[in-house]
Tab-separated table of C-alpha atoms in Angstrom:
chain	number	residue	atom	x	y	z
A	1	MET	CA	4.070	-5.391	-3.153
A	2	ASN	CA	6.021	-3.987	0.437
A	3	ALA	CA	4.868	-0.514	1.773
A	4	THR	CA	8.270	0.776	4.230
A	5	VAL	CA	6.804	1.295	7.526
A	6	SER	CA	7.101	4.151	9.989
A	7	THR	CA	7.226	4.858	13.646
A	8	VAL	CA	4.008	7.237	13.900
A	9	PRO	CA	1.557	8.174	12.312
A	10	ALA	CA	0.994	10.321	9.138
A	11	THR	CA	-1.298	12.399	8.553
A	12	SER	CA	-1.356	16.043	10.159
A	13	ALA	CA	-3.798	16.808	12.596
A	14	THR	CA	-4.877	19.493	9.989
A	15	SER	CA	-5.229	17.526	6.906
A	16	ALA	CA	-7.205	14.626	9.164
A	17	THR	CA	-9.904	16.258	10.174
A	18	ASP	CA	-10.593	18.928	7.297
A	19	GLY	CA	-13.491	18.387	5.921
A	20	ALA	CA	-14.113	14.625	7.790
A	21	ASP	CA	-18.396	14.919	7.439
A	22	GLY	CA	-17.629	15.389	3.789
A	23	ALA	CA	-16.832	11.390	4.180
A	24	ASP	CA	-19.852	9.574	2.452
A	25	GLY	CA	-19.657	6.203	4.086
A	26	ALA	CA	-19.519	4.563	0.486
A	27	LEU	CA	-15.981	5.601	-0.329
A	28	ARG	CA	-17.100	7.017	-3.108
A	29	ARG	CA	-16.561	10.547	-2.731
A	30	PRO	CA	-12.978	12.442	-1.552
A	31	ALA	CA	-14.377	14.576	1.623
A	32	THR	CA	-11.368	17.010	0.907
A	33	ALA	CA	-10.828	19.420	-1.892
A	34	GLU	CA	-7.330	17.992	-2.494
A	35	GLY	CA	-8.935	14.618	-2.466
A	36	ARG	CA	-10.996	16.011	-5.024
A	37	ARG	CA	-7.875	17.567	-7.373
A	38	LEU	CA	-6.598	13.792	-6.809
A	39	LEU	CA	-9.687	12.030	-8.226
A	40	ASP	CA	-10.346	14.807	-11.184
A	41	ALA	CA	-6.606	13.999	-11.785
A	42	ILE	CA	-6.684	10.296	-11.949
A	43	GLY	CA	-9.917	10.033	-13.724
A	44	GLY	CA	-8.262	11.463	-16.754
A	45	CYS	CA	-6.084	8.956	-17.285
A	46	LEU	CA	-8.565	5.662	-16.216
A	47	ASP	CA	-8.965	5.599	-20.631
A	48	GLU	CA	-5.415	4.988	-20.832
A	49	VAL	CA	-5.157	2.491	-18.081
A	50	ARG	CA	-8.168	0.293	-19.047
A	51	ALA	CA	-6.724	0.424	-22.777
A	52	GLY	CA	-3.497	-1.281	-21.721
A	53	ALA	CA	-4.484	-3.178	-18.691
A	54	ARG	CA	-5.240	-6.744	-20.347
A	55	VAL	CA	-2.037	-6.868	-22.475
A	56	ASN	CA	0.191	-5.895	-19.493
A	57	HIS	CA	-1.697	-8.019	-17.710
A	58	ARG	CA	-0.672	-10.897	-20.149
A	59	ASP	CA	2.935	-10.148	-20.802
A	60	GLY	CA	3.804	-8.915	-17.056
A	61	ARG	CA	4.527	-5.453	-18.627
A	62	PHE	CA	4.544	-2.575	-16.221
A	63	PRO	CA	2.701	0.568	-17.884
A	64	THR	CA	4.972	2.786	-17.952
A	65	ALA	CA	3.507	5.099	-20.325
A	66	VAL	CA	0.847	5.385	-17.455
A	67	PHE	CA	3.297	6.638	-15.417
A	68	ASP	CA	4.404	8.950	-17.251
A	69	ARG	CA	1.026	10.514	-17.522
A	70	PHE	CA	1.072	10.607	-13.564
A	71	ARG	CA	3.577	13.031	-13.925
A	72	ASP	CA	2.108	15.644	-16.266
A	73	HIS	CA	-1.234	15.847	-14.118
A	74	GLY	CA	0.601	15.886	-11.096
A	75	ILE	CA	-0.985	12.719	-9.340
A	76	LEU	CA	2.736	11.592	-8.472
A	77	GLY	CA	2.554	14.037	-5.475
A	78	GLY	CA	-0.520	13.151	-4.743
A	79	THR	CA	-0.356	12.769	-1.200
A	80	VAL	CA	2.514	15.424	-0.997
A	81	PRO	CA	2.011	18.338	0.929
A	82	ALA	CA	1.085	21.310	-0.997
A	83	GLU	CA	3.767	23.638	0.493
A	84	LEU	CA	6.003	21.663	-1.403
A	85	GLY	CA	4.711	21.302	-4.449
A	86	GLY	CA	2.151	18.634	-3.948
A	87	LEU	CA	-1.587	18.099	-3.850
A	88	GLY	CA	-2.002	18.120	-0.330
A	89	VAL	CA	-3.694	14.946	0.322
A	90	GLY	CA	-3.275	13.937	3.781
A	91	ARG	CA	-6.580	12.133	4.580
A	92	LEU	CA	-6.305	8.212	4.193
A	93	HIS	CA	-10.177	8.446	3.386
A	94	ASP	CA	-9.233	10.554	-0.316
A	95	THR	CA	-6.553	8.473	-0.644
A	96	ALA	CA	-8.336	5.362	-0.645
A	97	VAL	CA	-11.071	6.576	-2.868
A	98	ALA	CA	-8.664	7.927	-6.001
A	99	LEU	CA	-6.990	3.752	-5.893
A	100	ALA	CA	-10.530	2.655	-5.979
A	101	ALA	CA	-11.250	4.323	-8.840
A	102	LEU	CA	-7.950	3.466	-10.596
A	103	GLY	CA	-8.667	0.320	-9.402
A	104	GLU	CA	-11.402	-0.129	-11.255
A	105	ALA	CA	-9.331	0.556	-14.284
A	106	ASP	CA	-6.680	-1.886	-13.692
A	107	PRO	CA	-5.429	-3.118	-9.854
A	108	SER	CA	-2.107	-3.610	-10.476
A	109	THR	CA	-1.593	-0.064	-11.703
A	110	ALA	CA	-3.224	1.229	-8.432
A	111	LEU	CA	-1.153	-1.261	-6.214
A	112	ALA	CA	1.662	0.254	-7.571
A	113	LEU	CA	0.587	3.891	-7.790
A	114	HIS	CA	-0.290	3.157	-3.782
A	115	VAL	CA	3.444	2.647	-3.427
A	116	GLN	CA	3.854	6.362	-4.456
A	117	PHE	CA	1.168	7.872	-2.315
A	118	SER	CA	2.066	5.877	0.538
A	119	ARG	CA	5.638	7.389	0.882
A	120	GLY	CA	4.392	10.443	0.793
A	121	LEU	CA	2.194	10.139	3.410
A	122	THR	CA	5.159	8.672	5.962
A	123	LEU	CA	7.403	11.305	4.767
A	124	THR	CA	5.298	13.666	5.304
A	125	TYR	CA	5.227	12.575	8.813
A	126	GLU	CA	9.073	12.818	9.413
A	127	TRP	CA	9.242	16.037	7.699
A	128	ARG	CA	6.396	18.223	9.926
A	129	HIS	CA	7.060	15.577	13.383
A	130	GLY	CA	10.804	13.794	12.593
A	131	ARG	CA	14.049	13.897	14.013
A	132	PRO	CA	15.792	17.368	12.970
A	133	ALA	CA	18.552	15.177	11.514
A	134	VAL	CA	16.457	13.218	8.685
A	135	ARG	CA	13.632	16.304	8.122
A	136	PRO	CA	16.234	17.763	5.279
A	137	LEU	CA	16.220	13.786	3.761
A	138	ALA	CA	12.399	13.810	3.978
A	139	GLU	CA	11.977	17.554	2.458
A	140	ARG	CA	14.490	16.454	-0.521
A	141	LEU	CA	12.386	13.402	-1.135
A	142	LEU	CA	8.868	15.077	-1.004
A	143	ARG	CA	10.007	17.969	-3.387
A	144	ALA	CA	11.101	15.405	-6.002
A	145	MET	CA	8.302	12.924	-5.374
A	146	ALA	CA	6.113	16.710	-6.456
A	147	ARG	CA	7.842	17.658	-9.712
A	148	GLY	CA	7.625	13.100	-10.405
A	149	ASP	CA	11.408	13.618	-10.072
A	150	ALA	CA	11.343	10.823	-7.339
A	151	LEU	CA	9.654	7.337	-7.840
A	152	VAL	CA	10.105	6.081	-4.267
A	153	CYS	CA	9.496	2.546	-2.893
A	154	GLY	CA	9.293	0.585	-0.061
A	155	ALA	CA	11.543	-2.568	0.597
A	156	VAL	CA	10.835	-4.237	3.392
A	157	LYS	CA	10.284	-8.117	3.020
A	158	ASP	CA	13.231	-9.926	2.961
A	159	HIS	CA	14.708	-12.410	0.393
A	160	ARG	CA	13.772	-16.048	1.769
A	161	ASP	CA	16.406	-15.975	4.326
A	162	ALA	CA	18.567	-13.326	4.071
A	163	VAL	CA	19.045	-10.406	6.201
A	164	THR	CA	19.346	-6.590	5.075
A	165	GLU	CA	21.702	-5.066	6.844
A	166	LEU	CA	23.480	-1.607	6.965
A	167	ALA	CA	26.980	-1.407	8.787
A	168	PRO	CA	29.448	1.099	9.402
A	169	ASP	CA	31.826	2.019	6.721
A	170	GLY	CA	34.376	3.032	8.914
A	171	GLU	CA	34.227	6.608	7.427
A	172	GLY	CA	31.060	8.025	9.307
A	173	GLY	CA	28.337	6.754	6.261
A	174	TYR	CA	27.225	3.112	5.853
A	175	LEU	CA	27.242	-0.221	3.664
A	176	LEU	CA	23.972	-1.794	2.760
A	177	SER	CA	23.538	-5.913	2.220
A	178	GLY	CA	20.562	-7.623	1.398
A	179	ARG	CA	18.120	-9.001	-0.879
A	180	LYS	CA	14.433	-7.468	-0.514
A	181	THR	CA	11.598	-8.910	-2.366
A	182	MET	CA	8.509	-8.657	-3.554
A	183	VAL	CA	8.683	-4.663	-4.504
A	184	SER	CA	6.125	-3.221	-6.562
A	185	MET	CA	6.747	-0.236	-8.888
A	186	GLY	CA	10.606	-1.448	-8.959
A	187	PRO	CA	11.111	-0.847	-12.630
A	188	VAL	CA	10.411	2.956	-12.608
A	189	ALA	CA	11.503	3.268	-8.956
A	190	THR	CA	14.599	6.400	-8.438
A	191	HIS	CA	14.424	5.611	-4.871
A	192	PHE	CA	14.331	2.421	-2.141
A	193	VAL	CA	13.377	3.083	1.870
A	194	VAL	CA	14.712	-0.248	3.109
A	195	SER	CA	13.979	-1.704	6.160
A	196	ALA	CA	17.169	-3.529	7.594
A	197	GLN	CA	18.882	-4.538	10.734
A	198	LEU	CA	21.926	-1.990	12.483
A	199	PRO	CA	23.960	-4.480	14.043
A	200	ALA	CA	24.751	-2.981	17.717
A	201	ALA	CA	27.147	-4.607	20.463
A	202	GLY	CA	25.866	-6.654	23.295
A	203	ALA	CA	21.730	-5.502	22.867
A	204	PRO	CA	19.617	-6.386	19.661
A	205	PRO	CA	19.844	-5.170	16.673
A	206	ASP	CA	18.238	-1.124	15.507
A	207	LEU	CA	15.597	-1.314	12.873
A	208	VAL	CA	16.082	1.534	10.433
A	209	ALA	CA	15.265	2.320	6.903
A	210	PRO	CA	17.819	3.513	4.654
A	211	VAL	CA	17.136	6.102	1.371
A	212	VAL	CA	18.999	4.508	-1.386
A	213	ARG	CA	19.175	5.446	-4.921
A	214	ARG	CA	18.159	3.570	-7.927
A	215	ASP	CA	22.103	4.761	-9.492
A	216	THR	CA	24.075	3.403	-6.115
A	217	PRO	CA	26.574	1.539	-6.611
A	218	GLY	CA	26.443	-2.275	-5.975
A	219	LEU	CA	22.513	-2.048	-6.342
A	220	THR	CA	20.689	-4.394	-8.684
A	221	VAL	CA	16.903	-4.812	-9.842
A	222	VAL	CA	15.815	-8.162	-10.757
A	223	ASP	CA	12.709	-8.183	-12.864
A	224	GLY	CA	11.808	-11.990	-12.970
A	225	TRP	CA	8.638	-12.687	-10.889
A	226	ASP	CA	6.106	-14.640	-12.481
A	227	PRO	CA	2.582	-13.951	-10.325
A	228	LEU	CA	-0.355	-15.133	-10.792
A	229	GLY	CA	-1.751	-12.082	-10.197
A	230	MET	CA	-0.794	-7.833	-9.829
A	231	ARG	CA	1.117	-8.632	-12.924
A	232	ALA	CA	1.837	-5.666	-14.198
A	233	SER	CA	2.558	-3.710	-11.056
A	234	GLY	CA	6.313	-3.874	-11.500
A	235	THR	CA	6.835	-6.499	-8.308
A	236	VAL	CA	10.657	-6.954	-8.712
A	237	ASP	CA	13.302	-8.318	-6.052
A	238	VAL	CA	16.286	-5.334	-4.580
A	239	VAL	CA	19.770	-6.967	-4.460
A	240	PHE	CA	21.908	-4.491	-2.518
A	241	ASP	CA	25.601	-5.410	-2.245
A	242	ARG	CA	27.650	-3.036	-0.030
A	243	CYS	CA	25.992	0.236	-1.763
A	244	PRO	CA	27.180	3.156	0.112
A	245	VAL	CA	24.458	5.081	2.127
A	246	PRO	CA	25.308	8.395	3.666
A	247	ALA	CA	24.770	8.605	7.580
A	248	GLY	CA	22.139	11.347	6.358
A	249	ASP	CA	19.863	9.029	4.447
A	250	VAL	CA	18.928	7.085	7.357
A	251	PHE	CA	15.086	7.357	9.285
A	252	ALA	CA	15.369	5.130	12.853
A	253	ARG	CA	12.665	2.735	13.317
A	254	GLY	CA	13.385	1.505	16.779
A	255	ARG	CA	14.938	-1.858	18.009
A	256	VAL	CA	14.165	-5.773	17.439
A	257	GLY	CA	11.971	-6.680	20.054
A	258	ALA	CA	11.429	-3.241	21.861
A	259	ARG	CA	7.738	-4.180	21.828
A	260	ASP	CA	6.698	-1.152	20.787
A	261	ASP	CA	2.645	-0.580	19.939
A	262	ALA	CA	2.873	2.934	18.594
A	263	VAL	CA	4.910	1.905	15.524
A	264	LEU	CA	1.376	0.122	14.626
A	265	ALA	CA	0.108	4.272	13.596
A	266	GLY	CA	2.874	4.499	11.229
A	267	GLN	CA	2.437	0.811	9.678
A	268	THR	CA	-1.363	1.197	9.054
A	269	VAL	CA	-0.913	4.868	7.426
A	270	SER	CA	1.624	3.006	5.242
A	271	SER	CA	-1.078	0.209	4.166
A	272	CYS	CA	-5.033	1.101	4.819
A	273	SER	CA	-5.658	3.084	2.081
A	274	MET	CA	-4.458	0.153	-0.348
A	275	LEU	CA	-8.093	-1.307	0.846
A	276	GLY	CA	-9.391	0.547	-1.468
A	277	ILE	CA	-7.896	-1.384	-4.812
A	278	TYR	CA	-9.935	-4.666	-3.528
A	279	VAL	CA	-13.148	-2.081	-3.221
A	280	GLY	CA	-12.739	-0.659	-7.402
A	281	ALA	CA	-11.626	-4.623	-8.216
A	282	ALA	CA	-14.732	-5.390	-6.776
A	283	GLN	CA	-16.471	-2.987	-8.509
A	284	ALA	CA	-15.527	-3.870	-11.745
A	285	ALA	CA	-16.669	-7.536	-11.307
A	286	ARG	CA	-19.715	-6.572	-10.637
A	287	ASP	CA	-20.259	-4.067	-12.988
A	288	THR	CA	-19.056	-6.493	-15.755
A	289	ALA	CA	-21.269	-9.934	-14.536
A	290	VAL	CA	-24.432	-7.233	-14.202
A	291	GLY	CA	-23.630	-5.635	-17.482
A	292	HIS	CA	-23.645	-9.250	-19.344
A	293	VAL	CA	-26.627	-10.204	-17.841
A	294	ARG	CA	-28.344	-7.096	-18.875
A	295	ASP	CA	-26.943	-7.276	-22.504
A	296	ARG	CA	-28.277	-11.099	-22.883
A	297	GLY	CA	-31.800	-9.662	-22.209
A	298	GLY	CA	-35.024	-10.614	-21.111
A	299	GLU	CA	-36.017	-12.331	-17.679
A	300	PRO	CA	-32.281	-14.282	-15.690
A	301	PRO	CA	-33.014	-17.770	-13.907
A	302	ALA	CA	-33.801	-17.031	-10.491
A	303	ALA	CA	-30.090	-18.295	-9.457
A	304	VAL	CA	-28.693	-15.613	-11.133
A	305	CYS	CA	-30.786	-12.741	-10.184
A	306	THR	CA	-29.942	-14.350	-6.204
A	307	LEU	CA	-26.282	-14.129	-7.555
A	308	VAL	CA	-26.678	-10.466	-8.815
A	309	ALA	CA	-28.528	-9.859	-5.806
A	310	ASP	CA	-25.477	-11.174	-3.379
A	311	VAL	CA	-23.089	-9.268	-5.103
A	312	ASP	CA	-25.038	-6.138	-4.861
A	313	ALA	CA	-25.144	-6.873	-0.935
A	314	ARG	CA	-21.295	-7.822	-0.255
A	315	LEU	CA	-19.987	-4.688	-1.985
A	316	PHE	CA	-22.123	-2.268	-0.314
A	317	ALA	CA	-20.630	-4.748	3.171
A	318	VAL	CA	-16.499	-4.197	1.607
A	319	ARG	CA	-17.790	-0.381	0.766
A	320	ALA	CA	-19.439	0.649	3.988
A	321	THR	CA	-16.770	-1.316	6.172
A	322	VAL	CA	-13.156	0.430	4.630
A	323	ALA	CA	-14.660	3.864	4.217
A	324	ALA	CA	-15.768	3.796	8.318
A	325	ALA	CA	-12.598	1.868	8.950
A	326	LEU	CA	-10.624	5.094	6.989
A	327	THR	CA	-12.631	7.868	8.831
A	328	GLU	CA	-11.597	6.162	11.782
A	329	VAL	CA	-8.305	5.764	11.394
A	330	ASP	CA	-8.335	9.714	10.532
A	331	ARG	CA	-9.951	10.517	13.409
A	332	VAL	CA	-7.469	8.877	16.242
A	333	SER	CA	-4.273	9.309	13.700
A	334	ALA	CA	-5.217	13.553	14.695
A	335	ASP	CA	-5.892	12.729	18.335
A	336	THR	CA	-2.630	13.746	20.132
A	337	SER	CA	-4.212	13.102	23.344
A	338	LEU	CA	-4.181	9.623	23.048
A	339	GLU	CA	-1.231	7.558	24.101
A	340	PRO	CA	0.973	6.944	21.526
A	341	GLY	CA	0.887	2.761	22.111
A	342	GLU	CA	-3.061	3.178	22.472
A	343	ARG	CA	-3.378	5.227	19.631
A	344	GLY	CA	-1.317	2.945	16.947
A	345	ARG	CA	-4.129	-0.145	18.905
A	346	GLN	CA	-6.816	1.422	17.470
A	347	MET	CA	-5.786	2.206	14.208
A	348	MET	CA	-4.354	-0.633	13.374
A	349	THR	CA	-7.121	-2.657	15.045
A	350	ALA	CA	-9.892	-0.868	12.665
A	351	PHE	CA	-7.498	-1.907	9.667
A	352	GLN	CA	-7.399	-4.959	10.177
A	353	CYS	CA	-11.044	-5.493	10.631
A	354	ALA	CA	-11.632	-3.509	7.869
A	355	LYS	CA	-9.097	-5.656	5.733
A	356	MET	CA	-10.409	-9.218	6.794
A	357	THR	CA	-14.013	-8.195	6.081
A	358	VAL	CA	-12.240	-7.643	2.711
A	359	ASN	CA	-10.153	-10.470	2.109
A	360	SER	CA	-13.177	-12.282	2.764
A	361	LEU	CA	-16.031	-11.169	0.779
A	362	ALA	CA	-14.183	-9.234	-2.279
A	363	PRO	CA	-13.002	-12.637	-3.767
A	364	ALA	CA	-16.075	-14.305	-2.714
A	365	LEU	CA	-17.776	-11.499	-4.549
A	366	VAL	CA	-15.695	-11.898	-7.588
A	367	ASP	CA	-16.207	-15.626	-7.683
A	368	ASP	CA	-19.658	-15.499	-7.871
A	369	CYS	CA	-19.821	-12.358	-11.050
A	370	LEU	CA	-17.853	-15.752	-12.698
A	371	THR	CA	-20.672	-17.343	-12.215
A	372	VAL	CA	-22.912	-15.512	-13.693
A	373	VAL	CA	-21.087	-14.856	-16.715
A	374	GLY	CA	-20.663	-18.347	-17.458
A	375	GLY	CA	-17.689	-20.421	-19.103
A	376	ALA	CA	-17.306	-17.142	-21.182
A	377	ALA	CA	-15.521	-15.752	-18.295
A	378	TYR	CA	-13.020	-18.761	-17.914
A	379	THR	CA	-10.336	-18.130	-19.909
A	380	ALA	CA	-6.876	-16.434	-19.325
A	381	GLY	CA	-8.253	-12.803	-21.056
A	382	HIS	CA	-11.464	-11.958	-19.647
A	383	PRO	CA	-11.596	-9.368	-17.387
A	384	LEU	CA	-12.997	-11.269	-14.676
A	385	ALA	CA	-10.354	-14.068	-15.206
A	386	ARG	CA	-7.930	-11.184	-13.878
A	387	LEU	CA	-9.891	-9.782	-11.130
A	388	ALA	CA	-10.181	-12.613	-9.298
A	389	ARG	CA	-6.359	-12.968	-9.738
A	390	ASP	CA	-6.072	-10.148	-8.238
A	391	VAL	CA	-8.101	-9.421	-5.353
A	392	ARG	CA	-7.002	-12.241	-3.885
A	393	ALA	CA	-3.158	-10.246	-3.737
A	394	SER	CA	-4.668	-8.658	-0.360
A	395	TRP	CA	-4.451	-11.801	1.436
A	396	PHE	CA	-0.812	-11.492	1.464
A	397	MET	CA	-0.175	-8.211	2.279
A	398	GLN	CA	1.309	-6.730	5.511
A	399	PRO	CA	0.027	-5.984	7.435
A	400	TYR	CA	-0.730	-8.468	8.009
A	401	THR	CA	-0.908	-11.749	6.048
A	402	TYR	CA	-4.268	-13.630	7.010
A	403	PRO	CA	-2.480	-15.760	9.934
A	404	ASP	CA	-0.802	-12.780	11.420
A	405	GLY	CA	-4.192	-10.218	11.136
A	406	VAL	CA	-5.868	-13.296	12.600
A	407	GLY	CA	-3.261	-13.591	15.690
A	408	TYR	CA	-3.562	-9.508	15.838
A	409	LEU	CA	-7.309	-9.250	16.184
A	410	SER	CA	-7.305	-12.650	18.382
A	411	GLY	CA	-4.926	-11.088	20.541
A	412	GLN	CA	-6.271	-7.687	20.831
A	413	ALA	CA	-9.172	-9.214	22.063
A	414	LEU	CA	-7.914	-11.815	24.720
A	415	LYS	CA	-5.776	-9.192	26.185
A	416	LEU	CA	-2.481	-11.313	24.695
A	417	ASP	CA	0.921	-10.644	25.221
A	418	ARG	CA	2.331	-10.727	21.732
A	419	ASP	CA	4.523	-8.410	19.979
A	420	ASN	CA	2.272	-7.052	17.352
A	421	ASN	CA	5.472	-5.145	15.198
A	422	TYR	CA	5.621	-7.593	12.355
A	423	VAL	CA	9.023	-5.872	11.145
A	424	SER	CA	10.439	-6.333	14.857
A	425	THR	CA	8.807	-9.887	15.066
A	426	ARG	CA	10.141	-11.143	11.353
A	427	ALA	CA	14.161	-9.469	12.436
A	428	GLY	CA	14.096	-11.842	15.792
A	429	GLY	CA	12.599	-14.532	13.516
A	430	HIS	CA	16.049	-14.120	11.226
A	431	ARG	CA	19.061	-14.067	14.404
A	432	SER	CA	16.968	-17.672	16.210
């Protein structure tokens, strides 16, 4: 479920502003031609996604055949620039529209694809604006993603008390050791972008993100997680045992304790479009419940009518809030006149306000849909039972989990002095 963070906004000024007036305010229609092409491509795969969703959820099985279809349709390069062979989607709004459509069919599949889209967005910034030493690495990965040859996971969360560290190998390269957990799309991943610490003599460690191929000696994918929801997302652990990493395959991510809010821009870009998945899940729950009431015929009881009205009102609020936040993030991301820390805070604040709204309204909406359908939905194989589990996942995903999100938003409102970089904060906690 992790998404590797970047220290900078990943949307370009051009892609973030083109067609800004085309955003419809309800997260239903892409704002750009690139977004429409991506949505059309995903639409051609939705029947296959729906057909396998129930069994994949039951068995915790990753939809490998669906990802083969995504490759055939060019979807794996959806957020790769067109000049590198991708579909060229650069707006977070349009990425979220595509994920919402896929989330209606199966939130697990949408979550896994989000991992690939996130990498395309952040690597695009590295290619265009990163240090000269890492631009060739970013371009190589992006071109491979566009061809469908690279499926790139972010690996952020350390396993329990583990600390993932990068150490010099004495020959100009590095060795990576540690263990990451909750890494989605793992069964088909070809590359992992890993959040790690690089010890520095007499100073706090540097935060770095080495890129590690799946076939690297010492890398093991451990597929044994048995989650409550998002069971088909391919969420795994990855173990690194002195994995060799070339010096040119490492992205810099600042320093532990540096307290630079500029990093919030990249963290927002990496994760904000994921909100579309939960919009899609809420829409699917609503349609299931309303379809059930219509199929029964006759005049529904007053309580059922009240629940249906509340469901539609909350769904409208969720869609409008997420659409507004994504449009704002796209706008601020392109505003290079802002001080970098202020830009990061504005982007993250819009994201977190929307995330907290989704976390509150979407699960309650799905619960009411369960009530409308009644006991028939209280079985493991019912679509609403699956959606009720899947929609809860947003609460636990960084940035931020619910407690951290409360801390961030309250800190902004009350002007509290805090380190808002959750990666740095975690790393500092490991060292204490």
